Amino acid sequence: MDYFQRTQRFIDYIEDHLDEEIDIDEAVSKSYISKFHFYRLFKAIVGISVHEYIKRRKLSKAAEHLRNTNDDILMTAVKYGFNSQEVFTRNFKKLFHYPPAKFRSMNEYNWRSRRTNKINVDALKLKIKNFSGKIIVHEKVEIIKDLRLVGIERVTNDNNSFTVIEAMEHFIQEAERIPNIVNETIYRVCYDIDQSEEIAQYKELIAVEVTDHSDLPLGMTAKRIEYAKVVTYTHEGRLFAGEEEKIINTYQFLYSYRIPYLAYELTNELLLEKYGADFKGPYQEDSKMEISFSIR
């Protein structure tokens, strides 16, 4: 599956509609990638979110319009989809460091160096090919069958990634209440993904495998994965590069440097992390963990 080509479709669609009100769902649909995975893939590769990219491209086109025409600021703001001159001015100044009223007297080099140009996916591909990272991952396709889990469920999103360790620590304290545990491997499963907003919301279950779901402890949730085809990456080495960096760094690496070359189509069925006997801790160089993405 050519994720680069599909991302280019999105970028081309945006470029053709910069002077219109852009339906982002329609734009993402041009990529034929699920919204949940597309937002993550785009931000990992490009470095900014989908919404931020669109806003910067609109502001950059508005800047060109101001330089090349005599149209007033309000007309330009409306043309590029800003609801008011105040909102346009605030965002314009943030990007170009000058308000629109003073912009036309700026040195051309200064404003051109700050504008956001249309993304060239081929250039991004070259950058990724030239990357020589320190993170080691191995990839395999496998089938999950009749995986029975019991754990603590919550509703969360990627902005709450910093709370994962705390949630895991809480689960470990409660896990002794669970009967019929197969082993000490801890699973983190994300599912029921709501992608109506840019930051997707989903259910997260931190759990252990059990032989059956009988005698479910109070406050726990049971989940059975009857069948799932997944691509699994084994991450060797530390998960966190520093005290403030969280597990999202691992996903950043995968979405930036591995998934774009994936031959399979990602689905929204589930994301699964597996912390088994080889997981020595988030800061240990000899630590291993697995991340699985559902595919078709």
Tab-separated table of C-alpha atoms in Angstrom:
chain	number	residue	atom	x	y	z
A	1	MET	CA	0.000	0.000	0.000
A	2	ASP	CA	1.573	3.295	-1.104
A	3	TYR	CA	0.959	5.612	1.859
A	4	PHE	CA	3.099	8.308	0.255
A	5	GLN	CA	0.940	8.450	-2.859
A	6	ARG	CA	-2.217	8.522	-0.765
A	7	THR	CA	-0.851	11.349	1.368
A	8	GLN	CA	-0.054	13.249	-1.838
A	9	ARG	CA	-3.715	12.961	-2.871
A	10	PHE	CA	-4.700	14.701	0.345
A	11	ILE	CA	-2.085	17.434	-0.132
A	12	ASP	CA	-3.159	18.020	-3.741
A	13	TYR	CA	-6.799	18.274	-2.681
A	14	ILE	CA	-5.948	20.855	-0.019
A	15	GLU	CA	-3.918	22.872	-2.527
A	16	ASP	CA	-6.837	22.982	-4.964
A	17	HIS	CA	-9.227	24.285	-2.295
A	18	LEU	CA	-7.171	26.793	-0.297
A	19	ASP	CA	-9.496	29.647	-1.220
A	20	GLU	CA	-12.558	27.637	-0.176
A	21	GLU	CA	-13.946	26.272	3.072
A	22	ILE	CA	-12.199	22.913	3.265
A	23	ASP	CA	-14.095	19.827	4.369
A	24	ILE	CA	-11.282	17.967	6.120
A	25	ASP	CA	-13.201	14.687	6.218
A	26	GLU	CA	-13.625	14.917	2.447
A	27	ALA	CA	-9.935	15.760	2.044
A	28	VAL	CA	-8.822	12.812	4.204
A	29	SER	CA	-11.148	10.492	2.278
A	30	LYS	CA	-9.082	11.230	-0.854
A	31	SER	CA	-6.183	9.410	0.800
A	32	TYR	CA	-8.210	6.224	1.422
A	33	ILE	CA	-6.542	5.975	4.829
A	34	SER	CA	-8.585	5.877	8.033
A	35	LYS	CA	-8.790	9.293	9.684
A	36	PHE	CA	-7.282	7.967	12.924
A	37	HIS	CA	-4.159	6.613	11.255
A	38	PHE	CA	-3.930	9.420	8.676
A	39	TYR	CA	-3.691	12.153	11.323
A	40	ARG	CA	-0.929	10.236	13.119
A	41	LEU	CA	0.919	9.418	9.899
A	42	PHE	CA	0.708	12.985	8.596
A	43	LYS	CA	1.962	14.585	11.798
A	44	ALA	CA	4.794	12.074	12.160
A	45	ILE	CA	6.032	12.603	8.596
A	46	VAL	CA	5.325	16.313	8.117
A	47	GLY	CA	5.981	17.465	11.685
A	48	ILE	CA	2.742	19.410	12.194
A	49	SER	CA	-0.905	18.431	12.433
A	50	VAL	CA	-3.319	18.344	9.513
A	51	HIS	CA	-5.190	21.408	10.824
A	52	GLU	CA	-1.989	23.361	11.390
A	53	TYR	CA	-0.724	22.547	7.883
A	54	ILE	CA	-3.970	23.747	6.296
A	55	LYS	CA	-3.938	26.942	8.350
A	56	ARG	CA	-0.321	27.722	7.435
A	57	ARG	CA	-0.927	27.032	3.753
A	58	LYS	CA	-3.945	29.362	3.780
A	59	LEU	CA	-1.925	32.075	5.518
A	60	SER	CA	0.957	31.628	3.064
A	61	LYS	CA	-1.403	31.979	0.092
A	62	ALA	CA	-3.008	34.985	1.764
A	63	ALA	CA	0.451	36.546	2.127
A	64	GLU	CA	1.103	36.082	-1.600
A	65	HIS	CA	-2.316	37.583	-2.324
A	66	LEU	CA	-1.538	40.671	-0.240
A	67	ARG	CA	1.804	41.121	-2.000
A	68	ASN	CA	0.363	40.728	-5.487
A	69	THR	CA	-2.935	42.618	-5.222
A	70	ASN	CA	-4.392	45.760	-3.717
A	71	ASP	CA	-7.209	43.880	-1.955
A	72	ASP	CA	-7.833	44.992	1.607
A	73	ILE	CA	-7.147	42.819	4.633
A	74	LEU	CA	-10.761	41.885	5.360
A	75	MET	CA	-11.368	40.759	1.782
A	76	THR	CA	-8.216	38.648	1.907
A	77	ALA	CA	-9.169	37.156	5.276
A	78	VAL	CA	-12.602	36.131	3.990
A	79	LYS	CA	-11.141	34.756	0.742
A	80	TYR	CA	-8.957	32.302	2.669
A	81	GLY	CA	-11.588	31.177	5.124
A	82	PHE	CA	-10.952	33.231	8.269
A	83	ASN	CA	-14.110	34.214	10.099
A	84	SER	CA	-12.927	37.688	11.062
A	85	GLN	CA	-10.141	40.138	10.400
A	86	GLU	CA	-9.120	39.831	14.050
A	87	VAL	CA	-8.630	36.055	13.821
A	88	PHE	CA	-6.793	36.438	10.517
A	89	THR	CA	-4.487	39.142	11.901
A	90	ARG	CA	-3.663	37.169	15.039
A	91	ASN	CA	-2.717	34.027	13.086
A	92	PHE	CA	-0.936	35.990	10.365
A	93	LYS	CA	1.274	37.782	12.894
A	94	LYS	CA	2.099	34.500	14.622
A	95	LEU	CA	3.426	33.024	11.374
A	96	PHE	CA	5.058	36.059	9.741
A	97	HIS	CA	5.909	38.133	12.843
A	98	TYR	CA	4.186	41.165	11.279
A	99	PRO	CA	0.498	42.123	11.193
A	100	PRO	CA	-1.044	42.212	7.697
A	101	ALA	CA	-1.219	46.017	7.791
A	102	LYS	CA	2.589	46.273	7.857
A	103	PHE	CA	3.236	43.183	5.804
A	104	ARG	CA	3.392	44.781	2.373
A	105	SER	CA	6.496	46.758	3.373
A	106	MET	CA	8.386	43.674	4.567
A	107	ASN	CA	11.540	42.487	2.884
A	108	GLU	CA	10.520	39.702	0.508
A	109	TYR	CA	13.153	37.276	1.786
A	110	ASN	CA	11.918	37.603	5.367
A	111	TRP	CA	8.333	36.679	4.648
A	112	ARG	CA	9.157	33.960	2.100
A	113	SER	CA	11.465	32.262	4.582
A	114	ARG	CA	8.599	32.021	7.068
A	115	ARG	CA	5.873	30.808	4.752
A	116	THR	CA	4.797	27.152	4.559
A	117	ASN	CA	5.197	25.701	1.087
A	118	LYS	CA	3.201	22.847	-0.378
A	119	ILE	CA	4.538	19.541	0.926
A	120	ASN	CA	6.536	17.489	-1.566
A	121	VAL	CA	5.947	13.864	-0.647
A	122	ASP	CA	8.831	12.659	-2.811
A	123	ALA	CA	11.185	14.854	-0.778
A	124	LEU	CA	9.772	13.411	2.443
A	125	LYS	CA	10.291	9.913	1.094
A	126	LEU	CA	13.925	10.693	0.354
A	127	LYS	CA	14.376	12.095	3.853
A	128	ILE	CA	12.961	8.920	5.365
A	129	LYS	CA	15.139	6.675	3.208
A	130	ASN	CA	18.211	8.594	4.327
A	131	PHE	CA	17.299	8.294	8.009
A	132	SER	CA	19.646	6.205	10.119
A	133	GLY	CA	17.979	5.884	13.522
A	134	LYS	CA	19.060	4.337	16.775
A	135	ILE	CA	15.726	2.645	17.442
A	136	ILE	CA	15.688	-1.006	16.348
A	137	VAL	CA	12.377	-2.570	15.333
A	138	HIS	CA	11.458	-5.870	13.712
A	139	GLU	CA	8.257	-6.417	11.754
A	140	LYS	CA	6.039	-9.485	11.384
A	141	VAL	CA	2.459	-10.238	10.371
A	142	GLU	CA	0.543	-12.553	12.688
A	143	ILE	CA	-2.949	-13.655	13.677
A	144	ILE	CA	-4.411	-13.139	17.156
A	145	LYS	CA	-7.010	-15.763	18.046
A	146	ASP	CA	-9.262	-16.022	21.086
A	147	LEU	CA	-7.277	-13.658	23.300
A	148	ARG	CA	-9.205	-13.208	26.556
A	149	LEU	CA	-8.287	-10.169	28.610
A	150	VAL	CA	-9.371	-8.704	31.932
A	151	GLY	CA	-8.303	-5.286	33.107
A	152	ILE	CA	-9.148	-1.661	33.774
A	153	GLU	CA	-10.794	0.310	30.982
A	154	ARG	CA	-10.897	4.074	30.475
A	155	VAL	CA	-11.736	6.516	27.694
A	156	THR	CA	-8.692	8.544	26.611
A	157	ASN	CA	-6.836	10.076	23.642
A	158	ASP	CA	-3.299	10.685	22.388
A	159	ASN	CA	-3.062	13.939	24.349
A	160	ASN	CA	-3.196	11.858	27.513
A	161	SER	CA	-0.260	9.636	26.561
A	162	PHE	CA	1.685	10.989	29.552
A	163	THR	CA	-0.802	9.250	31.884
A	164	VAL	CA	-0.226	5.734	30.502
A	165	ILE	CA	2.527	4.797	32.958
A	166	GLU	CA	0.424	5.963	35.901
A	167	ALA	CA	-2.532	3.943	34.576
A	168	MET	CA	-0.317	0.861	34.221
A	169	GLU	CA	1.062	1.248	37.726
A	170	HIS	CA	-2.474	1.480	39.076
A	171	PHE	CA	-3.489	-1.644	37.163
A	172	ILE	CA	-0.491	-3.626	38.449
A	173	GLN	CA	-1.585	-2.843	42.015
A	174	GLU	CA	-5.095	-4.119	41.228
A	175	ALA	CA	-4.139	-7.123	39.049
A	176	GLU	CA	-3.792	-9.504	42.000
A	177	ARG	CA	-7.599	-9.446	42.252
A	178	ILE	CA	-7.936	-11.108	38.834
A	179	PRO	CA	-8.408	-14.916	38.832
A	180	ASN	CA	-7.311	-17.329	36.089
A	181	ILE	CA	-4.302	-15.268	34.927
A	182	VAL	CA	-2.221	-16.981	32.219
A	183	ASN	CA	1.062	-15.135	32.867
A	184	GLU	CA	2.446	-11.734	33.912
A	185	THR	CA	2.415	-10.171	30.419
A	186	ILE	CA	0.576	-6.841	30.433
A	187	TYR	CA	-1.478	-5.731	27.434
A	188	ARG	CA	-2.589	-2.245	26.505
A	189	VAL	CA	-5.400	-2.353	23.931
A	190	CYS	CA	-6.968	0.680	22.233
A	191	TYR	CA	-10.309	0.171	20.438
A	192	ASP	CA	-13.752	1.685	19.729
A	193	ILE	CA	-11.967	4.622	18.117
A	194	ASP	CA	-14.016	7.809	17.688
A	195	GLN	CA	-12.349	9.864	14.957
A	196	SER	CA	-14.936	12.618	14.621
A	197	GLU	CA	-12.355	15.132	15.903
A	198	GLU	CA	-8.709	15.719	15.004
A	199	ILE	CA	-7.594	14.170	18.295
A	200	ALA	CA	-9.239	10.745	18.219
A	201	GLN	CA	-10.846	9.415	21.369
A	202	TYR	CA	-10.791	5.704	22.159
A	203	LYS	CA	-11.207	3.105	24.861
A	204	GLU	CA	-8.021	1.865	26.474
A	205	LEU	CA	-7.849	-1.423	28.343
A	206	ILE	CA	-4.773	-2.264	30.428
A	207	ALA	CA	-5.088	-5.944	31.136
A	208	VAL	CA	-3.684	-9.442	31.521
A	209	GLU	CA	-4.618	-12.608	29.660
A	210	VAL	CA	-6.924	-15.033	31.442
A	211	THR	CA	-8.152	-18.553	30.702
A	212	ASP	CA	-11.783	-17.477	31.069
A	213	HIS	CA	-13.874	-14.484	32.070
A	214	SER	CA	-15.658	-16.030	35.033
A	215	ASP	CA	-15.626	-14.262	38.406
A	216	LEU	CA	-14.880	-10.804	36.985
A	217	PRO	CA	-13.554	-8.518	39.778
A	218	LEU	CA	-15.502	-5.370	40.630
A	219	GLY	CA	-14.407	-2.417	38.496
A	220	MET	CA	-12.718	-4.609	35.873
A	221	THR	CA	-13.639	-5.061	32.207
A	222	ALA	CA	-13.470	-8.260	30.154
A	223	LYS	CA	-12.583	-8.220	26.456
A	224	ARG	CA	-12.244	-11.096	24.013
A	225	ILE	CA	-10.382	-10.679	20.728
A	226	GLU	CA	-11.734	-13.604	18.716
A	227	TYR	CA	-9.698	-12.932	15.585
A	228	ALA	CA	-7.455	-10.139	14.407
A	229	LYS	CA	-4.793	-9.902	11.710
A	230	VAL	CA	-2.034	-7.585	12.870
A	231	VAL	CA	1.379	-6.291	11.898
A	232	THR	CA	3.607	-6.429	14.954
A	233	TYR	CA	6.736	-4.400	15.613
A	234	THR	CA	9.212	-5.447	18.283
A	235	HIS	CA	10.909	-2.424	19.766
A	236	GLU	CA	14.341	-3.097	21.250
A	237	GLY	CA	15.788	-0.469	23.557
A	238	ARG	CA	14.458	2.277	25.788
A	239	LEU	CA	10.983	3.658	25.179
A	240	PHE	CA	11.745	7.075	26.636
A	241	ALA	CA	14.743	9.145	25.590
A	242	GLY	CA	14.392	11.460	28.581
A	243	GLU	CA	12.379	12.152	31.682
A	244	GLU	CA	9.771	14.185	29.815
A	245	GLU	CA	9.429	12.041	26.686
A	246	LYS	CA	6.645	9.497	26.628
A	247	ILE	CA	5.633	6.379	24.699
A	248	ILE	CA	4.327	8.529	21.847
A	249	ASN	CA	7.980	8.749	20.702
A	250	THR	CA	7.847	5.085	19.706
A	251	TYR	CA	4.727	5.661	17.617
A	252	GLN	CA	6.347	8.758	16.106
A	253	PHE	CA	9.188	6.552	14.890
A	254	LEU	CA	6.874	3.867	13.487
A	255	TYR	CA	4.558	6.289	11.711
A	256	SER	CA	7.523	8.250	10.330
A	257	TYR	CA	9.879	5.512	9.230
A	258	ARG	CA	8.139	2.128	9.066
A	259	ILE	CA	4.415	2.378	8.382
A	260	PRO	CA	4.804	4.515	5.221
A	261	TYR	CA	6.394	1.451	3.599
A	262	LEU	CA	3.843	-1.024	4.972
A	263	ALA	CA	2.341	-3.306	2.299
A	264	TYR	CA	-0.906	-3.789	4.240
A	265	GLU	CA	-3.851	-1.503	4.946
A	266	LEU	CA	-4.213	-0.360	8.539
A	267	THR	CA	-7.663	-0.612	10.116
A	268	ASN	CA	-9.261	1.016	13.162
A	269	GLU	CA	-10.107	-2.280	14.847
A	270	LEU	CA	-7.397	-2.091	17.492
A	271	LEU	CA	-3.927	-1.085	18.581
A	272	LEU	CA	-2.215	-3.436	20.984
A	273	GLU	CA	0.903	-3.096	23.103
A	274	LYS	CA	2.426	-6.144	24.749
A	275	TYR	CA	4.831	-5.960	27.695
A	276	GLY	CA	6.167	-9.444	28.344
A	277	ALA	CA	9.100	-10.998	30.164
A	278	ASP	CA	11.591	-9.163	27.929
A	279	PHE	CA	10.298	-5.760	29.006
A	280	LYS	CA	12.852	-4.496	31.536
A	281	GLY	CA	11.429	-1.008	31.923
A	282	PRO	CA	10.944	2.150	29.845
A	283	TYR	CA	14.504	3.433	30.332
A	284	GLN	CA	16.448	0.177	29.887
A	285	GLU	CA	18.547	-0.392	26.755
A	286	ASP	CA	17.958	-4.170	26.866
A	287	SER	CA	14.186	-3.785	27.084
A	288	LYS	CA	11.755	-5.192	24.494
A	289	MET	CA	8.056	-4.631	23.893
A	290	GLU	CA	5.638	-5.198	21.008
A	291	ILE	CA	3.189	-2.893	19.241
A	292	SER	CA	0.546	-4.429	16.956
A	293	PHE	CA	-1.639	-2.593	14.427
A	294	SER	CA	-4.716	-4.303	13.025
A	295	ILE	CA	-4.573	-4.734	9.239
A	296	ARG	CA	-6.541	-6.190	6.379
